PDB file of C-alpha atoms in Angstrom:
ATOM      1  CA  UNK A  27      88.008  84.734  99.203  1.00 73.00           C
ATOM      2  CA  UNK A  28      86.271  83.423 102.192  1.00 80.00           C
ATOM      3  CA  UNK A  29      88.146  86.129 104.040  1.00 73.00           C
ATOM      4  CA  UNK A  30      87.248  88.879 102.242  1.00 70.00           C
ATOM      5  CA  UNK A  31      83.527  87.695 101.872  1.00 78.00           C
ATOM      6  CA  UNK A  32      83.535  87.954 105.821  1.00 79.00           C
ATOM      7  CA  UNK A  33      85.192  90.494 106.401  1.00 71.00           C
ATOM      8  CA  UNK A  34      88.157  88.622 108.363  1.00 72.00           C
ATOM      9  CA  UNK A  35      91.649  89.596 109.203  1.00 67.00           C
ATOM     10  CA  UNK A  36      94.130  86.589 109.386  1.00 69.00           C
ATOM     11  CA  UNK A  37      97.916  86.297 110.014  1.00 68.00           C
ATOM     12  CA  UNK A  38      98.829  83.632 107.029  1.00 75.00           C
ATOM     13  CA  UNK A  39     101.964  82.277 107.901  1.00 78.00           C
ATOM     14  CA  UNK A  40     103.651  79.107 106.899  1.00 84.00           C
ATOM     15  CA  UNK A  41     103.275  75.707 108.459  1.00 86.00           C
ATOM     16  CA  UNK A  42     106.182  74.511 110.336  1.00 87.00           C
ATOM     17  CA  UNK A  43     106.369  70.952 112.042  1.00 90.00           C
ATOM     18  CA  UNK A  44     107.640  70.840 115.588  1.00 90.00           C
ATOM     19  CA  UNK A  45     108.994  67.968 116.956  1.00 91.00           C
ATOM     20  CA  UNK A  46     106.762  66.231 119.047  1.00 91.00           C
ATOM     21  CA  UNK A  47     103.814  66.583 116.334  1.00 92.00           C
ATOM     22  CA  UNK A  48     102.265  64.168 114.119  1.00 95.00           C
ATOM     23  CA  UNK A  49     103.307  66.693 111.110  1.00 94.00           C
ATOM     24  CA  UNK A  50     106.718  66.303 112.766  1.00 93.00           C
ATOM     25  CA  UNK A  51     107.039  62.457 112.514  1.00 95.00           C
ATOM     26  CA  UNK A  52     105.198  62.294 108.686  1.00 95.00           C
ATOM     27  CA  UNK A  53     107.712  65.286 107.049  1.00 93.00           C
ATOM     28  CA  UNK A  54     110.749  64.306 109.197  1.00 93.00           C
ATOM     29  CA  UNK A  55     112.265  62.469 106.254  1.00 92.00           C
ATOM     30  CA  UNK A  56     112.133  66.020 104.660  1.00 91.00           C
ATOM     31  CA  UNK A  57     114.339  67.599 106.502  1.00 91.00           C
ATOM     32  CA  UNK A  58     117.843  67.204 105.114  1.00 89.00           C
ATOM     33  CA  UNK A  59     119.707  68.236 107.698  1.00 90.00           C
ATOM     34  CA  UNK A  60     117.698  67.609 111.280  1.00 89.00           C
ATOM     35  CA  UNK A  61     120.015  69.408 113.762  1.00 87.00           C
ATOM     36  CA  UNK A  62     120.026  72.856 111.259  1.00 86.00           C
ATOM     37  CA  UNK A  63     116.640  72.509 111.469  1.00 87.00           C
ATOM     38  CA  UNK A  64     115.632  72.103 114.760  1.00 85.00           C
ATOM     39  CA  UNK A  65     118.307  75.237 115.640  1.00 82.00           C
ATOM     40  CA  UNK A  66     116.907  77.350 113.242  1.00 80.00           C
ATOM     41  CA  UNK A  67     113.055  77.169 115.339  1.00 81.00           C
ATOM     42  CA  UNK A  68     114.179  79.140 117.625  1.00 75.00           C
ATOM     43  CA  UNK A  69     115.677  81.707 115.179  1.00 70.00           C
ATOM     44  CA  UNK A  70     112.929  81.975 112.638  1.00 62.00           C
ATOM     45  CA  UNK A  71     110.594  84.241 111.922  1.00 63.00           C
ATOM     46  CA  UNK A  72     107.293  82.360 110.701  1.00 59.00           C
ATOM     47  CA  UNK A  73     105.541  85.383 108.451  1.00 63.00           C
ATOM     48  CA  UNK A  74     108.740  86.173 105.960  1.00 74.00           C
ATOM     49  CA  UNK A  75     109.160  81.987 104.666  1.00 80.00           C
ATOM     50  CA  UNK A  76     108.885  78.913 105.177  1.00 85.00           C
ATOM     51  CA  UNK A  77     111.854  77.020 107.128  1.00 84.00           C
ATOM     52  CA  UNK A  78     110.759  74.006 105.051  1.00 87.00           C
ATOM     53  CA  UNK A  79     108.480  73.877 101.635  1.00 89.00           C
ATOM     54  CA  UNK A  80     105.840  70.833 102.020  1.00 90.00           C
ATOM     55  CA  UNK A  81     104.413  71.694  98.722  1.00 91.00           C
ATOM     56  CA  UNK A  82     105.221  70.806  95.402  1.00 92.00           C
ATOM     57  CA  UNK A  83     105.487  74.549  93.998  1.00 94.00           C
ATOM     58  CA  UNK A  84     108.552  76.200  94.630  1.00 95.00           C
ATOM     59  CA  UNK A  85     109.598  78.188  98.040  1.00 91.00           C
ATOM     60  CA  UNK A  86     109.086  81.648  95.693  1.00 91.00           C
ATOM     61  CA  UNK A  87     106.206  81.127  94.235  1.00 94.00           C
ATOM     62  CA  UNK A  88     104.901  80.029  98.038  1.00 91.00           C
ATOM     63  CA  UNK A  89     105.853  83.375  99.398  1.00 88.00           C
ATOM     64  CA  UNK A  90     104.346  85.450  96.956  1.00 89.00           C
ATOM     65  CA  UNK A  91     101.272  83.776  97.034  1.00 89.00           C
ATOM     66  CA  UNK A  92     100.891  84.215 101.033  1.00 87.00           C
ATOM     67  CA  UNK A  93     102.341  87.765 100.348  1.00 86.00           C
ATOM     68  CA  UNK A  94      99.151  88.168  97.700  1.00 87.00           C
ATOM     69  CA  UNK A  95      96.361  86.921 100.296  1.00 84.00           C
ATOM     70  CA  UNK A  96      97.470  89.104 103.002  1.00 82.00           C
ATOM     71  CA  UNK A  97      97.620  92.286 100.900  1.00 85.00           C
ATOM     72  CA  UNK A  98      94.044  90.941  99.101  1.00 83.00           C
ATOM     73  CA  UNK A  99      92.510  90.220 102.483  1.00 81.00           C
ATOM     74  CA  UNK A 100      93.943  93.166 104.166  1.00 80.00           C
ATOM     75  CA  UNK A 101      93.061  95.197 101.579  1.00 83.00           C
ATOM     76  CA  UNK A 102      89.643  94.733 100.693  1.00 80.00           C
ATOM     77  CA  UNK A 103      88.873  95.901 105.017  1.00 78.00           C
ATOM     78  CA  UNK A 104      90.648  98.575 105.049  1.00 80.00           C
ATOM     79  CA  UNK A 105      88.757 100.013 101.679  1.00 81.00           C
ATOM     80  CA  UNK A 106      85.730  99.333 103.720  1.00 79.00           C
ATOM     81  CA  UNK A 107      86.770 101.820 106.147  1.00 78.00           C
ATOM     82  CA  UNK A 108      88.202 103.962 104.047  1.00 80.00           C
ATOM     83  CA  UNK A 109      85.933 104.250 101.301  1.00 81.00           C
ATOM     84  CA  UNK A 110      87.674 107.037  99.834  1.00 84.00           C
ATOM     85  CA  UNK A 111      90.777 105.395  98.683  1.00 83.00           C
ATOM     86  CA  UNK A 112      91.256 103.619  95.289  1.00 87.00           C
ATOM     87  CA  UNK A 113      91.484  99.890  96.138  1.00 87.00           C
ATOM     88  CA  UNK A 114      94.758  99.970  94.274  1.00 87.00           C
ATOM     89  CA  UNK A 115      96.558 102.829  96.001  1.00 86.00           C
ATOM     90  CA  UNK A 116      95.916 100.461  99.584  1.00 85.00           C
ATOM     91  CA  UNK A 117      97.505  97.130  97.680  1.00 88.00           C
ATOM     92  CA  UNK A 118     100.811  98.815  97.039  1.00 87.00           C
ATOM     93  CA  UNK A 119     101.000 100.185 100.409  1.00 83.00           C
ATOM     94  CA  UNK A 120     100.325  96.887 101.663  1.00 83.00           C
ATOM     95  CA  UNK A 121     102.911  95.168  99.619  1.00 84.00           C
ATOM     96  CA  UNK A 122     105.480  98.105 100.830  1.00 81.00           C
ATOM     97  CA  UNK A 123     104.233  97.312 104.160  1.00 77.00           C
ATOM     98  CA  UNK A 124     105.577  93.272 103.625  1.00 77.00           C
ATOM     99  CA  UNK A 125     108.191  95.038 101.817  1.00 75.00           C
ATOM    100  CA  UNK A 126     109.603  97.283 104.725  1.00 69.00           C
ATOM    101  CA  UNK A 127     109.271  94.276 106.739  1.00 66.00           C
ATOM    102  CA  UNK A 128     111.884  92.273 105.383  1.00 65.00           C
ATOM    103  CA  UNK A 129     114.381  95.227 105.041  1.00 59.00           C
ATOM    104  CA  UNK A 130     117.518  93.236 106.535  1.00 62.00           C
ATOM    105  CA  UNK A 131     119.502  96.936 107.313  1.00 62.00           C
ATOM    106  CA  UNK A 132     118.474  97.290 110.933  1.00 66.00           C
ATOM    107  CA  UNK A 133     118.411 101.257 111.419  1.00 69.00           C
ATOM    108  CA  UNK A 134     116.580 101.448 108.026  1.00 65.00           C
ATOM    109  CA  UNK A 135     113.953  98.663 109.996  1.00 64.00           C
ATOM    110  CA  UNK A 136     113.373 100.376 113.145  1.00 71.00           C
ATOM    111  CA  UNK A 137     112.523 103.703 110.890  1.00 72.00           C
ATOM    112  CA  UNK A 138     110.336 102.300 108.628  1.00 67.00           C
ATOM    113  CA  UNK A 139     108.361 100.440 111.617  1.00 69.00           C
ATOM    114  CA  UNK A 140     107.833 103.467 113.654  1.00 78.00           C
ATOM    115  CA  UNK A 141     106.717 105.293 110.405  1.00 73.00           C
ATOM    116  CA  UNK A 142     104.122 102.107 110.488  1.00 70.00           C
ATOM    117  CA  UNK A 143     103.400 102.675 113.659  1.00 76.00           C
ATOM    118  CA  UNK A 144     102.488 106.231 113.380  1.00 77.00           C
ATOM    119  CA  UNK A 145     100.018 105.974 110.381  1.00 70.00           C
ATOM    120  CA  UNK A 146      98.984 103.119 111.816  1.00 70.00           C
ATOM    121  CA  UNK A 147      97.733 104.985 115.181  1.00 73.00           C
ATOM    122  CA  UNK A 148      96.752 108.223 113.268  1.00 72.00           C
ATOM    123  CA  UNK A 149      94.179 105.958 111.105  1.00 66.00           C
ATOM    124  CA  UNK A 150      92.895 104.198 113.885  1.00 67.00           C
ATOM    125  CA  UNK A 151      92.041 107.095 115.974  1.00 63.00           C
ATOM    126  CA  UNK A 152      90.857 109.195 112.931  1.00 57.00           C
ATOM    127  CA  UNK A 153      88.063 106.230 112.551  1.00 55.00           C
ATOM    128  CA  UNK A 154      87.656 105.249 116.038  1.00 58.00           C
ATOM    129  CA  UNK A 155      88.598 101.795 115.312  1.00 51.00           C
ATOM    130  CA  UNK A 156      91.891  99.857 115.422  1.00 48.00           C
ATOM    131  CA  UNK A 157      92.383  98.813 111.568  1.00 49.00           C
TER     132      UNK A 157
END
């Protein structure tokens, strides 16, 4: 909400303790299996989930709330720039956006992105702003 309100645009992402924190040292008893974990940094990818769930609510029901404030936030910016469309046509693009982003087929990926990438540029420059 405070987002919105303001008019901000914010990459949500997970939190994930690295060793060498103080978030680190207070989860570390956590982590079931330390060496999988500290192999899979490297590997992960922070926006899709979390590597480890320091909530009580389950790692599901994490995801699709993140997945809900981006769309929300995101959402409620671009309608300001593009007054025209309904508010709910831009929320199911933007959960097919997070959608098309976790496609795990890699040619399927790559031309789903560069479809993003095009609309993406042909909206920017048809407002003059990046989105």
């Amino acid at each position: 909400k405070f987002c919105t309100d303001n008019k901000l645009i914010f990459g949500a992402s997970f939190v994930t303790p690295f060793p060498g924190t103080n978030l680190y040292d207070d989860v570390r008893h956590q982590i079931t299996d330390e060496k999988s974990y500290l192999l899979n940094l490297g590997a992960l990818n922070f926006s899709k989930k979390p590597i480890i769930n320091l909530t009580n609510m389950s790692t599901k029901k994490l995801i699709y709330l993140r997945n809900r404030t981006v769309v929300n936030t995101s959402s409620f910016i671009i309608k300001s720039k593009i007054k025209y469309m309904p508010l709910f046509i831009i929320k199911i693009f933007g959960y097919a956006y997070l959608y098309v982003f976790d496609i795990k087929i890699p040619i399927v990926s790559k031309i789903t992105r560069f479809i993003a990438k095009v609309m993406y540029k042909i909206l920017s420059h048809k407002f003059n702003t990046a989105l």
